[in-house]
mmCIF file with all atom_site columns, C-alpha atoms in Angstrom:
data_model
loop_
_atom_site.group_PDB
_atom_site.id
_atom_site.type_symbol
_atom_site.label_atom_id
_atom_site.label_alt_id
_atom_site.label_comp_id
_atom_site.label_asym_id
_atom_site.label_entity_id
_atom_site.label_seq_id
_atom_site.pdbx_PDB_ins_code
_atom_site.Cartn_x
_atom_site.Cartn_y
_atom_site.Cartn_z
_atom_site.occupancy
_atom_site.B_iso_or_equiv
_atom_site.pdbx_formal_charge
_atom_site.auth_seq_id
_atom_site.auth_comp_id
_atom_site.auth_asym_id
_atom_site.auth_atom_id
_atom_site.pdbx_PDB_model_num
ATOM 1   C CA . MET A 1 1   ? 0.000   0.000   0.000   1.00 0.00 ? 1477 MET A CA 1
ATOM 2   C CA . ILE A 1 2   ? 1.481   3.360   -1.064  1.00 0.00 ? 1478 ILE A CA 1
ATOM 3   C CA . GLY A 1 3   ? 0.475   6.004   1.507   1.00 0.00 ? 1479 GLY A CA 1
ATOM 4   C CA . SER A 1 4   ? 2.537   8.912   0.206   1.00 0.00 ? 1480 SER A CA 1
ATOM 5   C CA . ILE A 1 5   ? 5.135   9.749   -2.427  1.00 0.00 ? 1481 ILE A CA 1
ATOM 6   C CA . LYS A 1 6   ? 7.904   12.325  -2.343  1.00 0.00 ? 1482 LYS A CA 1
ATOM 7   C CA . GLY A 1 7   ? 9.620   13.163  -5.594  1.00 0.00 ? 1483 GLY A CA 1
ATOM 8   C CA . LYS A 1 8   ? 10.414  15.693  -8.290  1.00 0.00 ? 1484 LYS A CA 1
ATOM 9   C CA . VAL A 1 9   ? 7.703   16.726  -10.736 1.00 0.00 ? 1485 VAL A CA 1
ATOM 10  C CA . ALA A 1 10  ? 8.892   15.409  -14.102 1.00 0.00 ? 1486 ALA A CA 1
ATOM 11  C CA . TYR A 1 11  ? 5.750   16.079  -16.132 1.00 0.00 ? 1487 TYR A CA 1
ATOM 12  C CA . LEU A 1 12  ? 2.388   17.824  -15.776 1.00 0.00 ? 1488 LEU A CA 1
ATOM 13  C CA . ALA A 1 13  ? -0.811  16.973  -17.665 1.00 0.00 ? 1489 ALA A CA 1
ATOM 14  C CA . ASN A 1 14  ? -4.425  18.114  -17.355 1.00 0.00 ? 1490 ASN A CA 1
ATOM 15  C CA . GLU A 1 15  ? -5.390  15.350  -14.918 1.00 0.00 ? 1491 GLU A CA 1
ATOM 16  C CA . TYR A 1 16  ? -2.137  14.029  -13.493 1.00 0.00 ? 1492 TYR A CA 1
ATOM 17  C CA . CYS A 1 17  ? 1.515   14.658  -12.760 1.00 0.00 ? 1493 CYS A CA 1
ATOM 18  C CA . LEU A 1 18  ? 4.514   12.352  -13.034 1.00 0.00 ? 1494 LEU A CA 1
ATOM 19  C CA . LEU A 1 19  ? 6.514   12.228  -9.803  1.00 0.00 ? 1495 LEU A CA 1
ATOM 20  C CA . GLU A 1 20  ? 10.025  10.831  -10.101 1.00 0.00 ? 1496 GLU A CA 1
ATOM 21  C CA . THR A 1 21  ? 11.535  9.537   -6.856  1.00 0.00 ? 1497 THR A CA 1
ATOM 22  C CA . ASN A 1 22  ? 15.231  9.382   -5.941  1.00 0.00 ? 1498 ASN A CA 1
ATOM 23  C CA . SER A 1 23  ? 15.206  5.710   -6.926  1.00 0.00 ? 1499 SER A CA 1
ATOM 24  C CA . GLY A 1 24  ? 14.422  6.723   -10.494 1.00 0.00 ? 1500 GLY A CA 1
ATOM 25  C CA . VAL A 1 25  ? 10.881  5.334   -10.462 1.00 0.00 ? 1501 VAL A CA 1
ATOM 26  C CA . GLY A 1 26  ? 8.221   7.641   -11.882 1.00 0.00 ? 1502 GLY A CA 1
ATOM 27  C CA . TYR A 1 27  ? 4.656   7.524   -10.565 1.00 0.00 ? 1503 TYR A CA 1
ATOM 28  C CA . ARG A 1 28  ? 1.671   8.860   -12.486 1.00 0.00 ? 1504 ARG A CA 1
ATOM 29  C CA . VAL A 1 29  ? -0.548  10.503  -9.876  1.00 0.00 ? 1505 VAL A CA 1
ATOM 30  C CA . PHE A 1 30  ? -4.039  11.797  -10.647 1.00 0.00 ? 1506 PHE A CA 1
ATOM 31  C CA . MET A 1 31  ? -4.758  14.964  -8.646  1.00 0.00 ? 1507 MET A CA 1
ATOM 32  C CA . PRO A 1 32  ? -7.424  17.675  -8.208  1.00 0.00 ? 1508 PRO A CA 1
ATOM 33  C CA . ALA A 1 33  ? -7.063  20.576  -10.643 1.00 0.00 ? 1509 ALA A CA 1
ATOM 34  C CA . ALA A 1 34  ? -6.267  23.044  -7.851  1.00 0.00 ? 1510 ALA A CA 1
ATOM 35  C CA . HIS A 1 35  ? -3.388  20.888  -6.630  1.00 0.00 ? 1511 HIS A CA 1
ATOM 36  C CA . LEU A 1 36  ? -1.941  20.390  -10.103 1.00 0.00 ? 1512 LEU A CA 1
ATOM 37  C CA . GLY A 1 37  ? -2.042  24.171  -10.462 1.00 0.00 ? 1513 GLY A CA 1
ATOM 38  C CA . GLN A 1 38  ? 0.306   24.494  -7.488  1.00 0.00 ? 1514 GLN A CA 1
ATOM 39  C CA . LEU A 1 39  ? 2.961   22.292  -9.087  1.00 0.00 ? 1515 LEU A CA 1
ATOM 40  C CA . ALA A 1 40  ? 5.633   23.029  -11.654 1.00 0.00 ? 1516 ALA A CA 1
ATOM 41  C CA . VAL A 1 41  ? 8.086   20.814  -13.503 1.00 0.00 ? 1517 VAL A CA 1
ATOM 42  C CA . GLY A 1 42  ? 11.326  20.492  -11.577 1.00 0.00 ? 1518 GLY A CA 1
ATOM 43  C CA . ILE A 1 43  ? 10.032  21.199  -8.076  1.00 0.00 ? 1519 ILE A CA 1
ATOM 44  C CA . GLU A 1 44  ? 9.881   18.596  -5.317  1.00 0.00 ? 1520 GLU A CA 1
ATOM 45  C CA . ALA A 1 45  ? 6.491   17.609  -3.921  1.00 0.00 ? 1521 ALA A CA 1
ATOM 46  C CA . ARG A 1 46  ? 5.098   15.226  -1.341  1.00 0.00 ? 1522 ARG A CA 1
ATOM 47  C CA . VAL A 1 47  ? 1.574   13.909  -1.890  1.00 0.00 ? 1523 VAL A CA 1
ATOM 48  C CA . HIS A 1 48  ? -0.811  11.775  0.163   1.00 0.00 ? 1524 HIS A CA 1
ATOM 49  C CA . THR A 1 49  ? -1.814  8.917   -2.118  1.00 0.00 ? 1525 THR A CA 1
ATOM 50  C CA . TYR A 1 50  ? -4.632  6.432   -2.525  1.00 0.00 ? 1526 TYR A CA 1
ATOM 51  C CA . MET A 1 51  ? -4.073  3.342   -4.668  1.00 0.00 ? 1527 MET A CA 1
ATOM 52  C CA . ALA A 1 52  ? -7.098  2.084   -6.603  1.00 0.00 ? 1528 ALA A CA 1
ATOM 53  C CA . VAL A 1 53  ? -6.777  -1.478  -7.886  1.00 0.00 ? 1529 VAL A CA 1
ATOM 54  C CA . ARG A 1 54  ? -8.911  -2.464  -10.883 1.00 0.00 ? 1530 ARG A CA 1
ATOM 55  C CA . GLU A 1 55  ? -8.913  -5.493  -13.153 1.00 0.00 ? 1531 GLU A CA 1
ATOM 56  C CA . ASP A 1 56  ? -7.275  -3.529  -15.960 1.00 0.00 ? 1532 ASP A CA 1
ATOM 57  C CA . ALA A 1 57  ? -5.146  -0.996  -14.074 1.00 0.00 ? 1533 ALA A CA 1
ATOM 58  C CA . ILE A 1 58  ? -3.646  0.216   -10.808 1.00 0.00 ? 1534 ILE A CA 1
ATOM 59  C CA . LEU A 1 59  ? -4.181  3.960   -10.387 1.00 0.00 ? 1535 LEU A CA 1
ATOM 60  C CA . LEU A 1 60  ? -2.721  6.428   -7.894  1.00 0.00 ? 1536 LEU A CA 1
ATOM 61  C CA . PHE A 1 61  ? -4.667  9.455   -6.680  1.00 0.00 ? 1537 PHE A CA 1
ATOM 62  C CA . GLY A 1 62  ? -2.763  12.161  -4.840  1.00 0.00 ? 1538 GLY A CA 1
ATOM 63  C CA . PHE A 1 63  ? -3.417  15.227  -2.695  1.00 0.00 ? 1539 PHE A CA 1
ATOM 64  C CA . LEU A 1 64  ? -1.164  17.969  -1.386  1.00 0.00 ? 1540 LEU A CA 1
ATOM 65  C CA . ASN A 1 65  ? -2.909  18.212  1.978   1.00 0.00 ? 1541 ASN A CA 1
ATOM 66  C CA . GLN A 1 66  ? -4.714  16.011  4.465   1.00 0.00 ? 1542 GLN A CA 1
ATOM 67  C CA . GLU A 1 67  ? -8.007  17.900  4.184   1.00 0.00 ? 1543 GLU A CA 1
ATOM 68  C CA . TYR A 1 68  ? -8.575  16.905  0.548   1.00 0.00 ? 1544 TYR A CA 1
ATOM 69  C CA . TYR A 1 69  ? -7.298  13.388  1.182   1.00 0.00 ? 1545 TYR A CA 1
ATOM 70  C CA . ASN A 1 70  ? -9.727  12.868  4.065   1.00 0.00 ? 1546 ASN A CA 1
ATOM 71  C CA . LEU A 1 71  ? -12.690 14.055  2.010   1.00 0.00 ? 1547 LEU A CA 1
ATOM 72  C CA . PHE A 1 72  ? -11.628 11.776  -0.852  1.00 0.00 ? 1548 PHE A CA 1
ATOM 73  C CA . LEU A 1 73  ? -11.735 8.767   1.490   1.00 0.00 ? 1549 LEU A CA 1
ATOM 74  C CA . LEU A 1 74  ? -15.085 9.888   2.877   1.00 0.00 ? 1550 LEU A CA 1
ATOM 75  C CA . LEU A 1 75  ? -16.549 10.124  -0.633  1.00 0.00 ? 1551 LEU A CA 1
ATOM 76  C CA . LEU A 1 76  ? -15.346 6.614   -1.494  1.00 0.00 ? 1552 LEU A CA 1
ATOM 77  C CA . GLY A 1 77  ? -17.549 5.316   1.306   1.00 0.00 ? 1553 GLY A CA 1
ATOM 78  C CA . VAL A 1 78  ? -20.670 6.529   -0.503  1.00 0.00 ? 1554 VAL A CA 1
ATOM 79  C CA . SER A 1 79  ? -22.487 3.991   -2.688  1.00 0.00 ? 1555 SER A CA 1
ATOM 80  C CA . GLY A 1 80  ? -21.850 4.619   -6.369  1.00 0.00 ? 1556 GLY A CA 1
ATOM 81  C CA . VAL A 1 81  ? -18.933 7.020   -5.882  1.00 0.00 ? 1557 VAL A CA 1
ATOM 82  C CA . GLY A 1 82  ? -15.626 5.732   -7.223  1.00 0.00 ? 1558 GLY A CA 1
ATOM 83  C CA . PRO A 1 83  ? -12.164 7.334   -7.262  1.00 0.00 ? 1559 PRO A CA 1
ATOM 84  C CA . LYS A 1 84  ? -12.673 9.182   -10.572 1.00 0.00 ? 1560 LYS A CA 1
ATOM 85  C CA . VAL A 1 85  ? -15.982 10.702  -9.456  1.00 0.00 ? 1561 VAL A CA 1
ATOM 86  C CA . ALA A 1 86  ? -14.520 11.619  -6.064  1.00 0.00 ? 1562 ALA A CA 1
ATOM 87  C CA . LEU A 1 87  ? -11.566 13.299  -7.764  1.00 0.00 ? 1563 LEU A CA 1
ATOM 88  C CA . GLY A 1 88  ? -13.937 15.205  -10.046 1.00 0.00 ? 1564 GLY A CA 1
ATOM 89  C CA . ILE A 1 89  ? -15.793 16.512  -7.000  1.00 0.00 ? 1565 ILE A CA 1
ATOM 90  C CA . LEU A 1 90  ? -12.553 17.661  -5.386  1.00 0.00 ? 1566 LEU A CA 1
ATOM 91  C CA . SER A 1 91  ? -11.537 19.402  -8.608  1.00 0.00 ? 1567 SER A CA 1
ATOM 92  C CA . ALA A 1 92  ? -14.792 21.360  -8.614  1.00 0.00 ? 1568 ALA A CA 1
ATOM 93  C CA . VAL A 1 93  ? -15.327 22.319  -4.966  1.00 0.00 ? 1569 VAL A CA 1
ATOM 94  C CA . LYS A 1 94  ? -13.290 23.020  -1.834  1.00 0.00 ? 1570 LYS A CA 1
ATOM 95  C CA . PRO A 1 95  ? -13.822 20.658  1.122   1.00 0.00 ? 1571 PRO A CA 1
ATOM 96  C CA . ASP A 1 96  ? -15.398 23.345  3.333   1.00 0.00 ? 1572 ASP A CA 1
ATOM 97  C CA . ASP A 1 97  ? -17.885 24.263  0.589   1.00 0.00 ? 1573 ASP A CA 1
ATOM 98  C CA . PHE A 1 98  ? -18.762 20.607  0.085   1.00 0.00 ? 1574 PHE A CA 1
ATOM 99  C CA . TYR A 1 99  ? -19.333 20.059  3.804   1.00 0.00 ? 1575 TYR A CA 1
ATOM 100 C CA . LEU A 1 100 ? -21.516 23.172  3.926   1.00 0.00 ? 1576 LEU A CA 1
ATOM 101 C CA . ALA A 1 101 ? -23.619 21.899  1.010   1.00 0.00 ? 1577 ALA A CA 1
ATOM 102 C CA . VAL A 1 102 ? -24.171 18.570  2.789   1.00 0.00 ? 1578 VAL A CA 1
ATOM 103 C CA . GLN A 1 103 ? -24.927 20.204  6.133   1.00 0.00 ? 1579 GLN A CA 1
ATOM 104 C CA . SER A 1 104 ? -27.442 22.566  4.517   1.00 0.00 ? 1580 SER A CA 1
ATOM 105 C CA . ARG A 1 105 ? -28.854 19.759  2.321   1.00 0.00 ? 1581 ARG A CA 1
ATOM 106 C CA . ASP A 1 106 ? -28.240 21.841  -0.797  1.00 0.00 ? 1582 ASP A CA 1
ATOM 107 C CA . LEU A 1 107 ? -29.107 19.509  -3.682  1.00 0.00 ? 1583 LEU A CA 1
ATOM 108 C CA . LYS A 1 108 ? -28.685 22.331  -6.192  1.00 0.00 ? 1584 LYS A CA 1
ATOM 109 C CA . VAL A 1 109 ? -24.994 22.716  -5.378  1.00 0.00 ? 1585 VAL A CA 1
ATOM 110 C CA . LEU A 1 110 ? -24.333 18.969  -5.309  1.00 0.00 ? 1586 LEU A CA 1
ATOM 111 C CA . THR A 1 111 ? -26.015 18.249  -8.651  1.00 0.00 ? 1587 THR A CA 1
ATOM 112 C CA . LYS A 1 112 ? -23.747 20.819  -10.318 1.00 0.00 ? 1588 LYS A CA 1
ATOM 113 C CA . LEU A 1 113 ? -20.690 18.756  -9.426  1.00 0.00 ? 1589 LEU A CA 1
ATOM 114 C CA . PRO A 1 114 ? -19.221 16.615  -12.257 1.00 0.00 ? 1590 PRO A CA 1
ATOM 115 C CA . GLY A 1 115 ? -20.584 13.077  -12.349 1.00 0.00 ? 1591 GLY A CA 1
ATOM 116 C CA . ILE A 1 116 ? -23.269 13.809  -9.751  1.00 0.00 ? 1592 ILE A CA 1
ATOM 117 C CA . GLY A 1 117 ? -26.915 13.440  -10.749 1.00 0.00 ? 1593 GLY A CA 1
ATOM 118 C CA . LYS A 1 118 ? -29.925 13.880  -8.508  1.00 0.00 ? 1594 LYS A CA 1
ATOM 119 C CA . LYS A 1 119 ? -29.914 10.281  -7.222  1.00 0.00 ? 1595 LYS A CA 1
ATOM 120 C CA . THR A 1 120 ? -26.211 10.358  -6.354  1.00 0.00 ? 1596 THR A CA 1
ATOM 121 C CA . ALA A 1 121 ? -26.621 13.766  -4.711  1.00 0.00 ? 1597 ALA A CA 1
ATOM 122 C CA . GLU A 1 122 ? -29.426 12.362  -2.578  1.00 0.00 ? 1598 GLU A CA 1
ATOM 123 C CA . ARG A 1 123 ? -27.181 9.432   -1.587  1.00 0.00 ? 1599 ARG A CA 1
ATOM 124 C CA . LEU A 1 124 ? -24.443 11.882  -0.608  1.00 0.00 ? 1600 LEU A CA 1
ATOM 125 C CA . LEU A 1 125 ? -26.863 13.685  1.681   1.00 0.00 ? 1601 LEU A CA 1
ATOM 126 C CA . LEU A 1 126 ? -28.256 10.471  3.126   1.00 0.00 ? 1602 LEU A CA 1
ATOM 127 C CA . GLU A 1 127 ? -24.955 8.700   3.757   1.00 0.00 ? 1603 GLU A CA 1
ATOM 128 C CA . LEU A 1 128 ? -22.888 11.707  4.835   1.00 0.00 ? 1604 LEU A CA 1
ATOM 129 C CA . LYS A 1 129 ? -25.356 13.727  6.898   1.00 0.00 ? 1605 LYS A CA 1
ATOM 130 C CA . ASP A 1 130 ? -24.242 12.145  10.181  1.00 0.00 ? 1606 ASP A CA 1
ATOM 131 C CA . LYS A 1 131 ? -20.545 12.213  9.289   1.00 0.00 ? 1607 LYS A CA 1
ATOM 132 C CA . VAL A 1 132 ? -20.008 15.876  8.479   1.00 0.00 ? 1608 VAL A CA 1
ATOM 133 C CA . GLY A 1 133 ? -22.039 17.504  11.233  1.00 0.00 ? 1609 GLY A CA 1
ATOM 134 C CA . GLY A 1 134 ? -18.985 18.774  13.089  1.00 0.00 ? 1610 GLY A CA 1
ATOM 135 C CA . ILE A 1 135 ? -16.795 19.282  10.041  1.00 0.00 ? 1611 ILE A CA 1
ATOM 136 C CA . GLY A 1 136 ? -16.157 22.637  8.458   1.00 0.00 ? 1612 GLY A CA 1
ATOM 137 C CA . GLY A 1 137 ? -14.210 25.767  9.106   1.00 0.00 ? 1613 GLY A CA 1
ATOM 138 C CA . ASP A 1 138 ? -11.048 24.322  10.651  1.00 0.00 ? 1614 ASP A CA 1
ATOM 139 C CA . SER A 1 139 ? -11.431 21.065  8.774   1.00 0.00 ? 1615 SER A CA 1
ATOM 140 C CA . ASP A 1 140 ? -7.823  19.931  9.098   1.00 0.00 ? 1616 ASP A CA 1
ATOM 141 C CA . SER A 1 141 ? -7.974  19.807  12.880  1.00 0.00 ? 1617 SER A CA 1
ATOM 142 C CA . GLY A 1 142 ? -11.610 18.894  13.424  1.00 0.00 ? 1618 GLY A CA 1
ATOM 143 C CA . PHE A 1 143 ? -11.998 16.140  10.867  1.00 0.00 ? 1619 PHE A CA 1
ATOM 144 C CA . ALA A 1 144 ? -8.559  14.611  11.073  1.00 0.00 ? 1620 ALA A CA 1
ATOM 145 C CA . ASP A 1 145 ? -8.589  14.421  14.855  1.00 0.00 ? 1621 ASP A CA 1
ATOM 146 C CA . THR A 1 146 ? -12.076 12.980  15.284  1.00 0.00 ? 1622 THR A CA 1
ATOM 147 C CA . ALA A 1 147 ? -12.496 10.801  12.223  1.00 0.00 ? 1623 ALA A CA 1
ATOM 148 C CA . PHE A 1 148 ? -9.046  9.714   11.166  1.00 0.00 ? 1624 PHE A CA 1
ATOM 149 C CA . GLY A 1 149 ? -7.034  9.497   14.358  1.00 0.00 ? 1625 GLY A CA 1
ATOM 150 C CA . GLY A 1 150 ? -5.185  12.764  13.872  1.00 0.00 ? 1626 GLY A CA 1
ATOM 151 C CA . GLY A 1 151 ? -4.253  11.870  10.307  1.00 0.00 ? 1627 GLY A CA 1
ATOM 152 C CA . SER A 1 152 ? -1.531  9.349   11.224  1.00 0.00 ? 1628 SER A CA 1
ATOM 153 C CA . ALA A 1 153 ? -0.027  7.566   8.228   1.00 0.00 ? 1629 ALA A CA 1
ATOM 154 C CA . ALA A 1 154 ? -0.706  4.132   9.734   1.00 0.00 ? 1630 ALA A CA 1
ATOM 155 C CA . VAL A 1 155 ? -4.403  4.904   10.243  1.00 0.00 ? 1631 VAL A CA 1
ATOM 156 C CA . ASP A 1 156 ? -4.702  6.306   6.710   1.00 0.00 ? 1632 ASP A CA 1
ATOM 157 C CA . GLU A 1 157 ? -3.061  3.207   5.233   1.00 0.00 ? 1633 GLU A CA 1
ATOM 158 C CA . ALA A 1 158 ? -5.329  0.922   7.255   1.00 0.00 ? 1634 ALA A CA 1
ATOM 159 C CA . ILE A 1 159 ? -8.436  2.781   6.076   1.00 0.00 ? 1635 ILE A CA 1
ATOM 160 C CA . GLU A 1 160 ? -7.251  2.593   2.456   1.00 0.00 ? 1636 GLU A CA 1
ATOM 161 C CA . ALA A 1 161 ? -6.667  -1.153  2.758   1.00 0.00 ? 1637 ALA A CA 1
ATOM 162 C CA . LEU A 1 162 ? -10.063 -1.786  4.369   1.00 0.00 ? 1638 LEU A CA 1
ATOM 163 C CA . CYS A 1 163 ? -11.781 0.316   1.682   1.00 0.00 ? 1639 CYS A CA 1
ATOM 164 C CA . ALA A 1 164 ? -9.976  -1.747  -0.964  1.00 0.00 ? 1640 ALA A CA 1
ATOM 165 C CA . LEU A 1 165 ? -11.374 -4.886  0.689   1.00 0.00 ? 1641 LEU A CA 1
ATOM 166 C CA . GLY A 1 166 ? -14.890 -3.567  0.163   1.00 0.00 ? 1642 GLY A CA 1
ATOM 167 C CA . TYR A 1 167 ? -15.705 -2.032  3.535   1.00 0.00 ? 1643 TYR A CA 1
ATOM 168 C CA . SER A 1 168 ? -17.254 1.438   3.663   1.00 0.00 ? 1644 SER A CA 1
ATOM 169 C CA . ASN A 1 169 ? -16.210 4.313   5.914   1.00 0.00 ? 1645 ASN A CA 1
ATOM 170 C CA . SER A 1 170 ? -19.508 3.941   7.769   1.00 0.00 ? 1646 SER A CA 1
ATOM 171 C CA . GLU A 1 171 ? -18.319 0.432   8.755   1.00 0.00 ? 1647 GLU A CA 1
ATOM 172 C CA . ILE A 1 172 ? -14.652 1.251   9.248   1.00 0.00 ? 1648 ILE A CA 1
ATOM 173 C CA . MET A 1 173 ? -14.829 4.275   11.561  1.00 0.00 ? 1649 MET A CA 1
ATOM 174 C CA . PRO A 1 174 ? -17.042 2.639   14.252  1.00 0.00 ? 1650 PRO A CA 1
ATOM 175 C CA . ALA A 1 175 ? -14.735 -0.396  14.167  1.00 0.00 ? 1651 ALA A CA 1
ATOM 176 C CA . LEU A 1 176 ? -11.628 1.749   14.657  1.00 0.00 ? 1652 LEU A CA 1
ATOM 177 C CA . LYS A 1 177 ? -13.181 3.405   17.673  1.00 0.00 ? 1653 LYS A CA 1
ATOM 178 C CA . GLN A 1 178 ? -13.506 -0.046  19.267  1.00 0.00 ? 1654 GLN A CA 1
ATOM 179 C CA . ILE A 1 179 ? -9.753  -0.665  18.956  1.00 0.00 ? 1655 ILE A CA 1
ATOM 180 C CA . PRO A 1 180 ? -7.906  0.676   22.032  1.00 0.00 ? 1656 PRO A CA 1
ATOM 181 C CA . ASN A 1 181 ? -5.334  3.367   21.135  1.00 0.00 ? 1657 ASN A CA 1
ATOM 182 C CA . TYR A 1 182 ? -5.709  2.565   17.428  1.00 0.00 ? 1658 TYR A CA 1
ATOM 183 C CA . ALA A 1 183 ? -3.987  5.812   16.393  1.00 0.00 ? 1659 ALA A CA 1
ATOM 184 C CA . GLU A 1 184 ? -0.769  4.539   18.002  1.00 0.00 ? 1660 GLU A CA 1
ATOM 185 C CA . LEU A 1 185 ? -0.780  1.133   16.273  1.00 0.00 ? 1661 LEU A CA 1
ATOM 186 C CA . SER A 1 186 ? 0.785   0.035   12.991  1.00 0.00 ? 1662 SER A CA 1
ATOM 187 C CA . SER A 1 187 ? -1.432  -0.244  9.923   1.00 0.00 ? 1663 SER A CA 1
ATOM 188 C CA . GLU A 1 188 ? -1.051  -4.044  9.929   1.00 0.00 ? 1664 GLU A CA 1
ATOM 189 C CA . VAL A 1 189 ? -2.294  -4.353  13.510  1.00 0.00 ? 1665 VAL A CA 1
ATOM 190 C CA . ILE A 1 190 ? -5.191  -1.959  12.869  1.00 0.00 ? 1666 ILE A CA 1
ATOM 191 C CA . ILE A 1 191 ? -6.285  -3.969  9.816   1.00 0.00 ? 1667 ILE A CA 1
ATOM 192 C CA . LYS A 1 192 ? -6.106  -7.295  11.688  1.00 0.00 ? 1668 LYS A CA 1
ATOM 193 C CA . GLN A 1 193 ? -8.087  -5.935  14.639  1.00 0.00 ? 1669 GLN A CA 1
ATOM 194 C CA . ALA A 1 194 ? -10.716 -4.380  12.371  1.00 0.00 ? 1670 ALA A CA 1
ATOM 195 C CA . LEU A 1 195 ? -11.139 -7.595  10.374  1.00 0.00 ? 1671 LEU A CA 1
ATOM 196 C CA . LYS A 1 196 ? -11.641 -9.529  13.621  1.00 0.00 ? 1672 LYS A CA 1
ATOM 197 C CA . LEU A 1 197 ? -14.395 -7.098  14.592  1.00 0.00 ? 1673 LEU A CA 1
ATOM 198 C CA . PHE A 1 198 ? -16.056 -7.426  11.175  1.00 0.00 ? 1674 PHE A CA 1
ATOM 199 C CA . ALA A 1 199 ? -15.855 -11.232 11.356  1.00 0.00 ? 1675 ALA A CA 1
ATOM 200 C CA . GLY A 1 200 ? -17.453 -11.201 14.796  1.00 0.00 ? 1676 GLY A CA 1
ATOM 201 C CA . ARG A 1 201 ? -20.510 -9.415  13.455  1.00 0.00 ? 1677 ARG A CA 1
ATOM 202 C CA . LYS A 1 202 ? -21.331 -12.162 10.944  1.00 0.00 ? 1678 LYS A CA 1
#
């Protein structure tokens, strides 16, 4: 599981950048438009990454800050929202504005987002209404601390892995809260403990 990449920007395209690490390996990373706009060829960048595994490809999605990364993971927990749609949302709206739209149940704003029709917008409201109530304003501190264990790399990697196994954020977050001091554990231990909890519910 690739949780982050640090490297030099070797190439910039409309939807992705090519990050070349010191080892000489280049990674194609799909990013929100606003984040690509902050990069330039030749500069060094560190991005939080999510690896999406499909039958025909393995794709990397990257973000320059934790706030966008956290919202990306939250969106992936919504039925019918995949990585490409989630990235499109993050290219069109800032996290705080998205949270405000959900909190105010603003279907008009949500249906203007790329790839979001009325039914998907209604699912966003239904599945996220209880998850974004306290998010907004100082999103980096509020959301990361309460929902993702302070944004630790191990917790992020564990959440990514569990999402890849088919579990939603609505299943993952309650399970994490049942694991004592989960924010201090390694990603491997978090995953094992979470899977035990899921197995016990069957």
